[in-house]
Short mmCIF file of C-alpha atoms and ligand atoms in Angstrom, two decimals:
data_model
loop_
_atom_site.label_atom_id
_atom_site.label_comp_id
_atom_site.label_asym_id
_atom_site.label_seq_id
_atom_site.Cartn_x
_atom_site.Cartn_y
_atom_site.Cartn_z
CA UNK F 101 9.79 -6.75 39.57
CA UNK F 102 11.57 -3.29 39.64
CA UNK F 103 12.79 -1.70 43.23
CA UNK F 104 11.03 1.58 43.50
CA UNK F 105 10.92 4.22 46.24
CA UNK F 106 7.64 4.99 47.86
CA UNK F 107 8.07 8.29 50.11
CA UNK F 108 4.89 6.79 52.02
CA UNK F 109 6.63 3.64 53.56
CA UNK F 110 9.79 5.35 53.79
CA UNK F 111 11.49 2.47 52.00
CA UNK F 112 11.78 0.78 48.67
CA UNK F 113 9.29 -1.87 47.66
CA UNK F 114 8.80 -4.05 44.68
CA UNK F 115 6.87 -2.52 41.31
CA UNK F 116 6.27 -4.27 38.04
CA UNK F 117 7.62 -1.13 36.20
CA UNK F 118 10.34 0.82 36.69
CA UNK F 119 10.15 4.40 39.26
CA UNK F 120 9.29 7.46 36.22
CA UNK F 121 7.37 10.05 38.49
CA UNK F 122 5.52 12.20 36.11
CA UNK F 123 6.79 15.92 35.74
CA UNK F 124 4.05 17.23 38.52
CA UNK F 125 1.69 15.07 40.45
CA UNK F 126 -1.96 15.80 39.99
CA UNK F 127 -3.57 15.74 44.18
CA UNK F 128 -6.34 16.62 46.18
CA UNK F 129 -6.61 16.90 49.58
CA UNK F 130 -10.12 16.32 51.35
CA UNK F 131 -11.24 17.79 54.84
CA UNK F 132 -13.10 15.26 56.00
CA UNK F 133 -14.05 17.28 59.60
CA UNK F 134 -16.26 19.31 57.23
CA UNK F 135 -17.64 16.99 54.70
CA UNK F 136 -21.43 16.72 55.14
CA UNK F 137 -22.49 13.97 52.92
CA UNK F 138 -24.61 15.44 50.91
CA UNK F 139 -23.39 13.83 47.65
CA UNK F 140 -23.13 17.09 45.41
CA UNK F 141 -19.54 15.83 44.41
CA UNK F 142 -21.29 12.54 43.22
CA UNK F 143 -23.83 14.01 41.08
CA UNK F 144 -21.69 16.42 39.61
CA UNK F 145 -19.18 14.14 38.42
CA UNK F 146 -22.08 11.68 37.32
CA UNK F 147 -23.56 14.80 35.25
CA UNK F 148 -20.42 15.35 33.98
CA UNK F 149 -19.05 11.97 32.69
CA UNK F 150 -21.48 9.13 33.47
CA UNK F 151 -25.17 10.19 32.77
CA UNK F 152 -25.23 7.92 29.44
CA UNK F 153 -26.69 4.90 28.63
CA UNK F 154 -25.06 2.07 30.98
CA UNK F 155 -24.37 4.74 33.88
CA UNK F 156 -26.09 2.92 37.11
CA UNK F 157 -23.24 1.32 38.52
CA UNK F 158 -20.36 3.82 37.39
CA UNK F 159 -19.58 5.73 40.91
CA UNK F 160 -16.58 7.40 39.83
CA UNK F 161 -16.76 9.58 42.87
CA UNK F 162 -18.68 8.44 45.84
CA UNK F 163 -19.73 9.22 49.71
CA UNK F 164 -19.42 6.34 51.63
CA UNK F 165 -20.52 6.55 55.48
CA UNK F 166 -17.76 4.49 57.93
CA UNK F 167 -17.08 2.53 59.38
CA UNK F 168 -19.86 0.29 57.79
CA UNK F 169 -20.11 1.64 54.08
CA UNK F 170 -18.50 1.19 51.50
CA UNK F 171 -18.80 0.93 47.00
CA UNK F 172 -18.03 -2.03 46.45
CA UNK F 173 -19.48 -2.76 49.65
CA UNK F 174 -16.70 -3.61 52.17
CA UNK F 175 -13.88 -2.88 49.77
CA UNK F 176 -11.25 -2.30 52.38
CA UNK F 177 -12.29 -4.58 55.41
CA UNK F 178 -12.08 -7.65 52.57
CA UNK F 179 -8.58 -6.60 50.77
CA UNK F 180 -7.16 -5.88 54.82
CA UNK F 181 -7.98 -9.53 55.75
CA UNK F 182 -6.67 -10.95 52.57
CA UNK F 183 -3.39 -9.17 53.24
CA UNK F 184 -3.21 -10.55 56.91
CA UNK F 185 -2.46 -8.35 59.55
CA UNK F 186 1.41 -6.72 58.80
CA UNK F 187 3.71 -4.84 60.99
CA UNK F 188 3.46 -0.73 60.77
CA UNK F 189 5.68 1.86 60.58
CA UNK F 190 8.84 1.99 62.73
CA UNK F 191 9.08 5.86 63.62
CA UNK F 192 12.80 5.80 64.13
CA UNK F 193 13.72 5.51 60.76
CA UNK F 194 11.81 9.15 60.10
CA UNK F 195 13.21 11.84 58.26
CA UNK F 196 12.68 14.51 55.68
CA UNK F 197 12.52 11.06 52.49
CA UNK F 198 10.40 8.83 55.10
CA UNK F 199 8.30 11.61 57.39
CA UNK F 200 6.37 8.35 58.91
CA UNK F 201 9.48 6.19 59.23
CA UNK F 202 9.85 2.66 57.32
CA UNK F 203 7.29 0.28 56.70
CA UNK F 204 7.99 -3.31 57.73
CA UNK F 205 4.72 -5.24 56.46
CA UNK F 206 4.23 -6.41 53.09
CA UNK F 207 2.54 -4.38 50.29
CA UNK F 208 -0.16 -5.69 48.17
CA UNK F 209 2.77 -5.82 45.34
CA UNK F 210 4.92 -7.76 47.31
CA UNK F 211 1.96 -10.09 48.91
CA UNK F 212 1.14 -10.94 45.25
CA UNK F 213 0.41 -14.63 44.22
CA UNK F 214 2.78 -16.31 41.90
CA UNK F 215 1.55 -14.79 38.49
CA UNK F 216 -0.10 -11.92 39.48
CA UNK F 217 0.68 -7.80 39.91
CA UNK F 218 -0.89 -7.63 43.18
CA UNK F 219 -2.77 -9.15 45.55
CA UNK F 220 -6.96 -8.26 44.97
CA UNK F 221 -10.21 -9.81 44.53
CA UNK F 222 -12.85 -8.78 41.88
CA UNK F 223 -15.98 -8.45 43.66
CA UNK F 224 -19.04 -10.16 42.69
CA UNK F 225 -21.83 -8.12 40.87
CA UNK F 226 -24.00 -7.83 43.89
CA UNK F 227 -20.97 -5.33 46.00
CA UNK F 228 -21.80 -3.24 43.11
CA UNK F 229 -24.96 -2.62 44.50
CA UNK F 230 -26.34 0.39 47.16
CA UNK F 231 -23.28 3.25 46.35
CA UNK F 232 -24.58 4.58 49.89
CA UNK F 233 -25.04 1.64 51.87
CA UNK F 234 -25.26 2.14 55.29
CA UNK F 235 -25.47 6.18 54.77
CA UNK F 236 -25.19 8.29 58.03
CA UNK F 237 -25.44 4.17 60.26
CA UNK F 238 -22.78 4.86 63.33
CA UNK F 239 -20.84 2.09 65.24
CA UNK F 240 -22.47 -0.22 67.94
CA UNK F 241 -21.34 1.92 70.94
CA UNK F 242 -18.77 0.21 73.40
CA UNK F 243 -20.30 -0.68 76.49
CA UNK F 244 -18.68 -2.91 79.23
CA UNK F 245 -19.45 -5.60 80.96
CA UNK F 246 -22.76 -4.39 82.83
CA UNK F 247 -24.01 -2.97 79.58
CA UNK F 248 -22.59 0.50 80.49
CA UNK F 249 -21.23 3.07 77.64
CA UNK F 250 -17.59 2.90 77.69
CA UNK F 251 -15.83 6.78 78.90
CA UNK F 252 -15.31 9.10 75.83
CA UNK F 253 -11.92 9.99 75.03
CA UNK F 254 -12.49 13.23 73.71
CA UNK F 255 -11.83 14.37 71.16
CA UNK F 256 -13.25 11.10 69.86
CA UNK F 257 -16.66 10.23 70.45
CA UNK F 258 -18.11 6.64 71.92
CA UNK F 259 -20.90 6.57 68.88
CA UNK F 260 -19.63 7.99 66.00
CA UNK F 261 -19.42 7.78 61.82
CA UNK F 262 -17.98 10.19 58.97
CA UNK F 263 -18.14 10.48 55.28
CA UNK F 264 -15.61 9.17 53.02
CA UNK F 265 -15.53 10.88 49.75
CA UNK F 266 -13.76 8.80 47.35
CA UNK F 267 -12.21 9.34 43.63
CA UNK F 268 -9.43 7.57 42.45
CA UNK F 269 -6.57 8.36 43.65
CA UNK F 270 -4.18 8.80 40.74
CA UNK F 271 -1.59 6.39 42.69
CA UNK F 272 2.43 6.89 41.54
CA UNK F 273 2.44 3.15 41.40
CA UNK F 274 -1.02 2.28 40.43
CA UNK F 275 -2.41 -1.31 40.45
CA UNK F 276 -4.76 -1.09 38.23
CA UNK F 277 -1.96 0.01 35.29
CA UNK F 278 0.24 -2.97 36.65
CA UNK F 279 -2.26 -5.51 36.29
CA UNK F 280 -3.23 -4.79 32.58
CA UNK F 281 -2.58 -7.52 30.35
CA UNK F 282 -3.29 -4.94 27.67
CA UNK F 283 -1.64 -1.81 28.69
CA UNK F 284 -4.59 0.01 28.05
CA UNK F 285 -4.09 1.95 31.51
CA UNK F 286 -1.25 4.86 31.16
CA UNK F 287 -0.16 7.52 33.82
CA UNK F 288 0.68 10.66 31.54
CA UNK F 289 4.11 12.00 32.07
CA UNK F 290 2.81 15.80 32.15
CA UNK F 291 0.22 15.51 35.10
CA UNK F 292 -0.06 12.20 36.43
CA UNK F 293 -3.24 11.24 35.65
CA UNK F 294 -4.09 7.82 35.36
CA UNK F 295 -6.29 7.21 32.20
CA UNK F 296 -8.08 4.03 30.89
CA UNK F 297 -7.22 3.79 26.65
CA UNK F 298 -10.56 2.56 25.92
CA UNK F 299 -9.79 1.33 22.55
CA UNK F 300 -7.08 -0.74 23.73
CA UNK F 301 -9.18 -2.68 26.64
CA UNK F 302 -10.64 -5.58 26.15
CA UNK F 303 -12.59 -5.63 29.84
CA UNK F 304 -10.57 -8.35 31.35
CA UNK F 305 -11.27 -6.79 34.61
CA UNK F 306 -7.31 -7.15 35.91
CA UNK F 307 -7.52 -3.61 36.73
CA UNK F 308 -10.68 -4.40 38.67
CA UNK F 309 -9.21 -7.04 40.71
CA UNK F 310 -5.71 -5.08 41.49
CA UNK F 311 -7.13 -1.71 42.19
CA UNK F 312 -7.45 -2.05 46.23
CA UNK F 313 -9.62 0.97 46.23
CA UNK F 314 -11.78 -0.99 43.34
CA UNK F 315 -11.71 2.52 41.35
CA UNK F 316 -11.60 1.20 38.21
CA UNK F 317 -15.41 -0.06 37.23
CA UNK F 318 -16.49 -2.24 34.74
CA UNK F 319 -19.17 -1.18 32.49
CA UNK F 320 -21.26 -4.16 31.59
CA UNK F 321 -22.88 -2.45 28.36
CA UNK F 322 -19.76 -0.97 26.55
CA UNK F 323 -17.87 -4.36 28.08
CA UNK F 324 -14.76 -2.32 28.87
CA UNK F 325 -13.58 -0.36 32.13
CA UNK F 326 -13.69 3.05 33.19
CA UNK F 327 -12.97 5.65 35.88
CA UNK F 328 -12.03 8.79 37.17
CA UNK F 329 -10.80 10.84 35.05
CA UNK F 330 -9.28 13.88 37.08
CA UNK F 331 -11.27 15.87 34.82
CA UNK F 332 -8.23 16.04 32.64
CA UNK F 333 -10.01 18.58 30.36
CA UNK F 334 -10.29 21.25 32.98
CA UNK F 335 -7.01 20.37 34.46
CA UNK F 336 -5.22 21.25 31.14
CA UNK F 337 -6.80 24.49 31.04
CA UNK F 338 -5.79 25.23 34.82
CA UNK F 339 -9.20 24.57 36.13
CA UNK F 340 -10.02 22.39 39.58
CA UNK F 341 -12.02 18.66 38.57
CA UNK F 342 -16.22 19.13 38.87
CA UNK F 343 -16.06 17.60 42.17
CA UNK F 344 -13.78 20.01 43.91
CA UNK F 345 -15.54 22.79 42.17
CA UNK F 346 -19.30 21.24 43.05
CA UNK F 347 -18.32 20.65 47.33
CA UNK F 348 -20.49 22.46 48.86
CA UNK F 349 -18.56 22.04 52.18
CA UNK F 350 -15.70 23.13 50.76
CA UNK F 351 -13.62 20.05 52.00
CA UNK F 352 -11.41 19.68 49.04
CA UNK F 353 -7.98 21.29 47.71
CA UNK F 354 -6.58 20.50 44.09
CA UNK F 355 -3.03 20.42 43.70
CA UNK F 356 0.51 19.46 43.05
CA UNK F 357 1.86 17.39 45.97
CA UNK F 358 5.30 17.13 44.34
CA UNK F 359 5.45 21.47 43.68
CA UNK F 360 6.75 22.93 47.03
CA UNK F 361 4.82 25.84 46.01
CA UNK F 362 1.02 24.34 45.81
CA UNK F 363 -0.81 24.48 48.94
CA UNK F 364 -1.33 20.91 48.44
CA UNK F 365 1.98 20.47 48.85
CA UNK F 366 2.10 21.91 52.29
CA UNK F 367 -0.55 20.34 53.57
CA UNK F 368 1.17 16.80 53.63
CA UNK F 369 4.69 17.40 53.00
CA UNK F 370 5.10 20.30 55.72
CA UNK F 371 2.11 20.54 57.83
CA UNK F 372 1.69 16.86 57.58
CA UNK F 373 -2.51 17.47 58.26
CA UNK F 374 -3.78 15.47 55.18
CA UNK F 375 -2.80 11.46 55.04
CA UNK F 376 -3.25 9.09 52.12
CA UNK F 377 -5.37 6.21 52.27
CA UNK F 378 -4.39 3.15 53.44
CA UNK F 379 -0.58 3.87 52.13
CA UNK F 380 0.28 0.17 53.21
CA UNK F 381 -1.24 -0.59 50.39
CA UNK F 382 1.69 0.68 48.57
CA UNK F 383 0.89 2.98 45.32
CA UNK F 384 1.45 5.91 46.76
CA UNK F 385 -2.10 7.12 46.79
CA UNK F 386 -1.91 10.91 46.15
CA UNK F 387 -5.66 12.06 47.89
CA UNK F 388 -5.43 13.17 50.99
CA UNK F 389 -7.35 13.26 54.02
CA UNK F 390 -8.08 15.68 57.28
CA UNK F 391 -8.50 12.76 59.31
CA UNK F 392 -11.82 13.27 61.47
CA UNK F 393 -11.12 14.29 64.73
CA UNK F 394 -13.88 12.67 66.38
CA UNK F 395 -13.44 9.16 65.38
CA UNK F 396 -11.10 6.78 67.81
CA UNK F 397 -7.45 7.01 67.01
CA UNK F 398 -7.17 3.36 66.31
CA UNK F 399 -9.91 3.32 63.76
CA UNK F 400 -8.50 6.42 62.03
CA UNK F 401 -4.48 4.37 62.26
CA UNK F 402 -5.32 1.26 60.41
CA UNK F 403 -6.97 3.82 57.51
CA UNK F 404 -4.73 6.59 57.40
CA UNK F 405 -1.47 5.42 58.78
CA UNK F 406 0.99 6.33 61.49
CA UNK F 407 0.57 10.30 61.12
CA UNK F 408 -3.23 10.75 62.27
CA UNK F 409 -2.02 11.93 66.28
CA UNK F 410 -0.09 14.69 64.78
CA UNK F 411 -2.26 15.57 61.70
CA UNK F 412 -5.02 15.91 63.88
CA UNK F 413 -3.07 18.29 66.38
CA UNK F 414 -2.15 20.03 63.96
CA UNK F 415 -5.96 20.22 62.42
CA UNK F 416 -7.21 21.06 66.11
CA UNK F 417 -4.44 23.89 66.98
CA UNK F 418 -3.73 25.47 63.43
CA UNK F 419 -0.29 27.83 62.69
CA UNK F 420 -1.20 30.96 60.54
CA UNK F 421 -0.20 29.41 57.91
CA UNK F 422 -2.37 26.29 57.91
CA UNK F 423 -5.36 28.26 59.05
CA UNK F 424 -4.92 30.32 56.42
CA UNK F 425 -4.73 27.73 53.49
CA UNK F 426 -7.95 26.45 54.87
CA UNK F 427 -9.39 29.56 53.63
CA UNK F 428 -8.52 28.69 50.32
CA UNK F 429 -10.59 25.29 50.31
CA UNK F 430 -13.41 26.15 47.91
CA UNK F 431 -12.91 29.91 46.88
CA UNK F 432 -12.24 29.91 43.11
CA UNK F 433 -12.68 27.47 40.35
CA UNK F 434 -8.92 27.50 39.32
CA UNK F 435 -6.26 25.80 40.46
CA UNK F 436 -4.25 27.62 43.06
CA UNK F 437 -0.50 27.31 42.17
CA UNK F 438 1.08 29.15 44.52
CA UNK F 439 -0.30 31.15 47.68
CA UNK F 440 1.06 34.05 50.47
CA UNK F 441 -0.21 33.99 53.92
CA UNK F 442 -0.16 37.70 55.38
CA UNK F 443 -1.29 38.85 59.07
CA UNK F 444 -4.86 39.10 57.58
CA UNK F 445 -5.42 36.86 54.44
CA UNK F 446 -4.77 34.10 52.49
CA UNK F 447 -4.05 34.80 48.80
CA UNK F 448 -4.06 32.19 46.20
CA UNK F 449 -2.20 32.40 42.52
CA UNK F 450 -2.75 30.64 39.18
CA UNK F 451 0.49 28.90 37.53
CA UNK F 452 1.58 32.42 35.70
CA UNK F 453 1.31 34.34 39.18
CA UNK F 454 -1.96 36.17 38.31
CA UNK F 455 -4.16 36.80 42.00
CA UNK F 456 -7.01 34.20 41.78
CA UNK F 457 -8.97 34.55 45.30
CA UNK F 458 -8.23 36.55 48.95
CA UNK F 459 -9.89 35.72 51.63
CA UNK F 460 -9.79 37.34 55.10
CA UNK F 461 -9.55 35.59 57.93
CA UNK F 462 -11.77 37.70 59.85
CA UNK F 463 -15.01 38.66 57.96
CA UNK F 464 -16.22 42.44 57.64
CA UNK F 465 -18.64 43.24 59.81
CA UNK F 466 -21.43 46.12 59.05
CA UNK F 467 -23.53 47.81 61.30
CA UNK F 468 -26.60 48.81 59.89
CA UNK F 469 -27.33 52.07 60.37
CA UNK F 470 -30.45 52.95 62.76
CA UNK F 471 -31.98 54.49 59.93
CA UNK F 472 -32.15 50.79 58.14
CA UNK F 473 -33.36 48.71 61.26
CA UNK F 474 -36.29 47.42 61.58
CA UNK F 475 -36.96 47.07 65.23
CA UNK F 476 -36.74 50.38 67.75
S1 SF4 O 770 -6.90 4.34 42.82
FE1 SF4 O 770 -7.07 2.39 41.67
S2 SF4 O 770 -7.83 3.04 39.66
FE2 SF4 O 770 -6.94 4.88 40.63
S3 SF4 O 770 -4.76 4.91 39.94
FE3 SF4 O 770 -4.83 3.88 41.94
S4 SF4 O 770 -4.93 1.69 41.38
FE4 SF4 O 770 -5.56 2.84 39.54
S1 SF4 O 771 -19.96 17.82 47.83
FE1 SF4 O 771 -18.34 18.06 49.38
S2 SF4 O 771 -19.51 18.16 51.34
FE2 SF4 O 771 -20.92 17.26 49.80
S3 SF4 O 771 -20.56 15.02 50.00
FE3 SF4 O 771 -19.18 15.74 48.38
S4 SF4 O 771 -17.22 16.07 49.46
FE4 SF4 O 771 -18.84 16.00 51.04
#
């Protein structure tokens, strides 16, 4: 294997292939505080690229309610016990190339069994089952001893849940590319997408197995596997994927993570308020999450890593600047380049400069003239 550096763990780790980071990163960042579950995103992706013949289990964008959901159903919990628990992050080795410190535990590269890319599982046909398992179920509340609800810690709640929207994550290092036997799965140099060859597969499932967030999906009538697709199509002609553009709680951001310019980019690499999912993982997922600031720290850690305390102080007590990018969640069906925060709005630019979308960050207000009301 190939030593490559993963900005995540703040260290190098071991990677079939060599370290070629595409020219700019395709990334999305999703609020989760405002994400109501109301599956829009899933339907318009399914409408999009999925309706056909064969489409019942192809999720390539779900909802999933934690902590007890999940498509395949317990996807994490299973791939966290197989990989044991590891040691986290040690903060003193933080700095601008490691902003959570270094990683000591074992990725699921490194954990791999003699002869394969990464540690994984395939699930059995019946995980495949119920995309919204368990929607809107909460946690058994803590109680102690006598039966009595444990203190809340606000801001997180004793009886809580949240949604978990979930695409794939166009990883830098991506399993499901390192386990093909084919190399039907390519990250293109220009965008870094991550795109199934269909031709080329042969629906071993390797991709299946490796992918820890099990978002690559096997499609049982065309016997070869698919998945998200970043809406490549749209992203070429500088429009945001159908699921960004769909969210009707505006929770999500398209972006370049790697373009200090992008507001995605600020987000996680300056801010630090959006976190990637399970990065111990080790691919470098590039969606990232608002953690939920309701949901008990602990919980939140083990998902998101060692950054949720300060993501989610910086969520609760915003600077101008990151209140004003939140404006931009959900106002125009381009992808914002490049933006300029000003005393009273938040502008957003397409790649050539041109104004896409201001928004205020105090709404007009009209009186209606007494003339026009309808009560004396
Ligand atoms: S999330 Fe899974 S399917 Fe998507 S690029 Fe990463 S490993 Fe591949
Ligand atoms: S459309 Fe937006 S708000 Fe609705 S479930 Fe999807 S991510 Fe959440």
């Amino acid at each position: 294997m190939a030593q490559v550096y993963n900005w995540q763990l703040g260290r190098e780790m071991a990677y079939p292939y060599a370290e070629s980071r595409p020219k700019r990163q395709f990334a999305a960042v999703f609020n989760i505080n405002r994400c109501i579950g109301c599956q829009t995103c899933t339907m318009a992706c399914k409408s999009t690229w999925t309706f056909a013949k064969g489409q019942e289990d192809m999720w390539w964008n779900n909802v999933e309610t934690k902590p007890f959901g999940g498509y395949p159903q317990h996807w994490d919990v299973k791939l966290l016990q197989q990989l044991g628990p590891q040691p986290g992050w040690d903060a003193r080795q933080a700095n601008g190339q490691a902003p959570y410190g270094g990683y000591r535990g074992k990725t699921i590269f490194e954990a791999a069994p003699p002869g394969q890319a990464a540690l994984g599982y395939l699930p059995e046909d019946k995980e495949w089952r119920f995309p919204n398992i368990y929607e809107d179920t909460t946690n058994a509340p803590v109680t102690d001893t006598r039966g009595n609800w444990a203190a809340a810690d606000l801001p997180a709640h004793r009886v809580w849940f949240f949604y978990l929207a979930r695409i794939c994550n166009h990883c830098t290092y991506p399993a499901c590319l390192a386990a093909c036997p084919r190399k039907a799965i390519y990250k293109r140099p220009e965008d870094g997408i991550v795109l199934v060859d269909q031709q080329r597969c042969r629906g071993y499932r390797k991709c299946v197995e490796a992918c820890p967030y099990k978002k690559t999906l096997f499609r049982h009538n065309t016997r070869v596997a698919e998945k998200c697709v970043a809406c490549y199509p749209r992203v070429e002609e500088g429009m945001i994927p159908r699921c960004v553009a769909a969210c009707v709680g505006k929770i999500r951001l398209m972006g370049w993570v790697d373009d200090a310019k992008s507001p995605v980019h600020y987000l996680v690499r300056q801010a630090k308020v959006a976190l990637p999912l399970y990065p111990q993982f080790g691919l470098e997922p590039n969606v990232y999450y608002i953690p939920p600031r309701w949901v008990p720290r602990p919980y939140l850690q083990q998902m998101f890593g060692p950054g949720v305390d300060a993501a989610i102080q910086a969520y609760t007590k915003p600077s101008h600047e990151l209140l004003g990018i939140l404006q931009l969640f959900g106002t125009t069906q381009s992808i914002i380049a490049s933006y300029t925060i000003t005393a009273a709005e938040a502008v957003g630019y397409d790649a050539q400069g041109k104004e896409l979308v201001r928004v205020p960050f105090k709404d007009p207000l009209y009186v209606r003239s007494k003339a026009r009301l309808n009560i004396t």
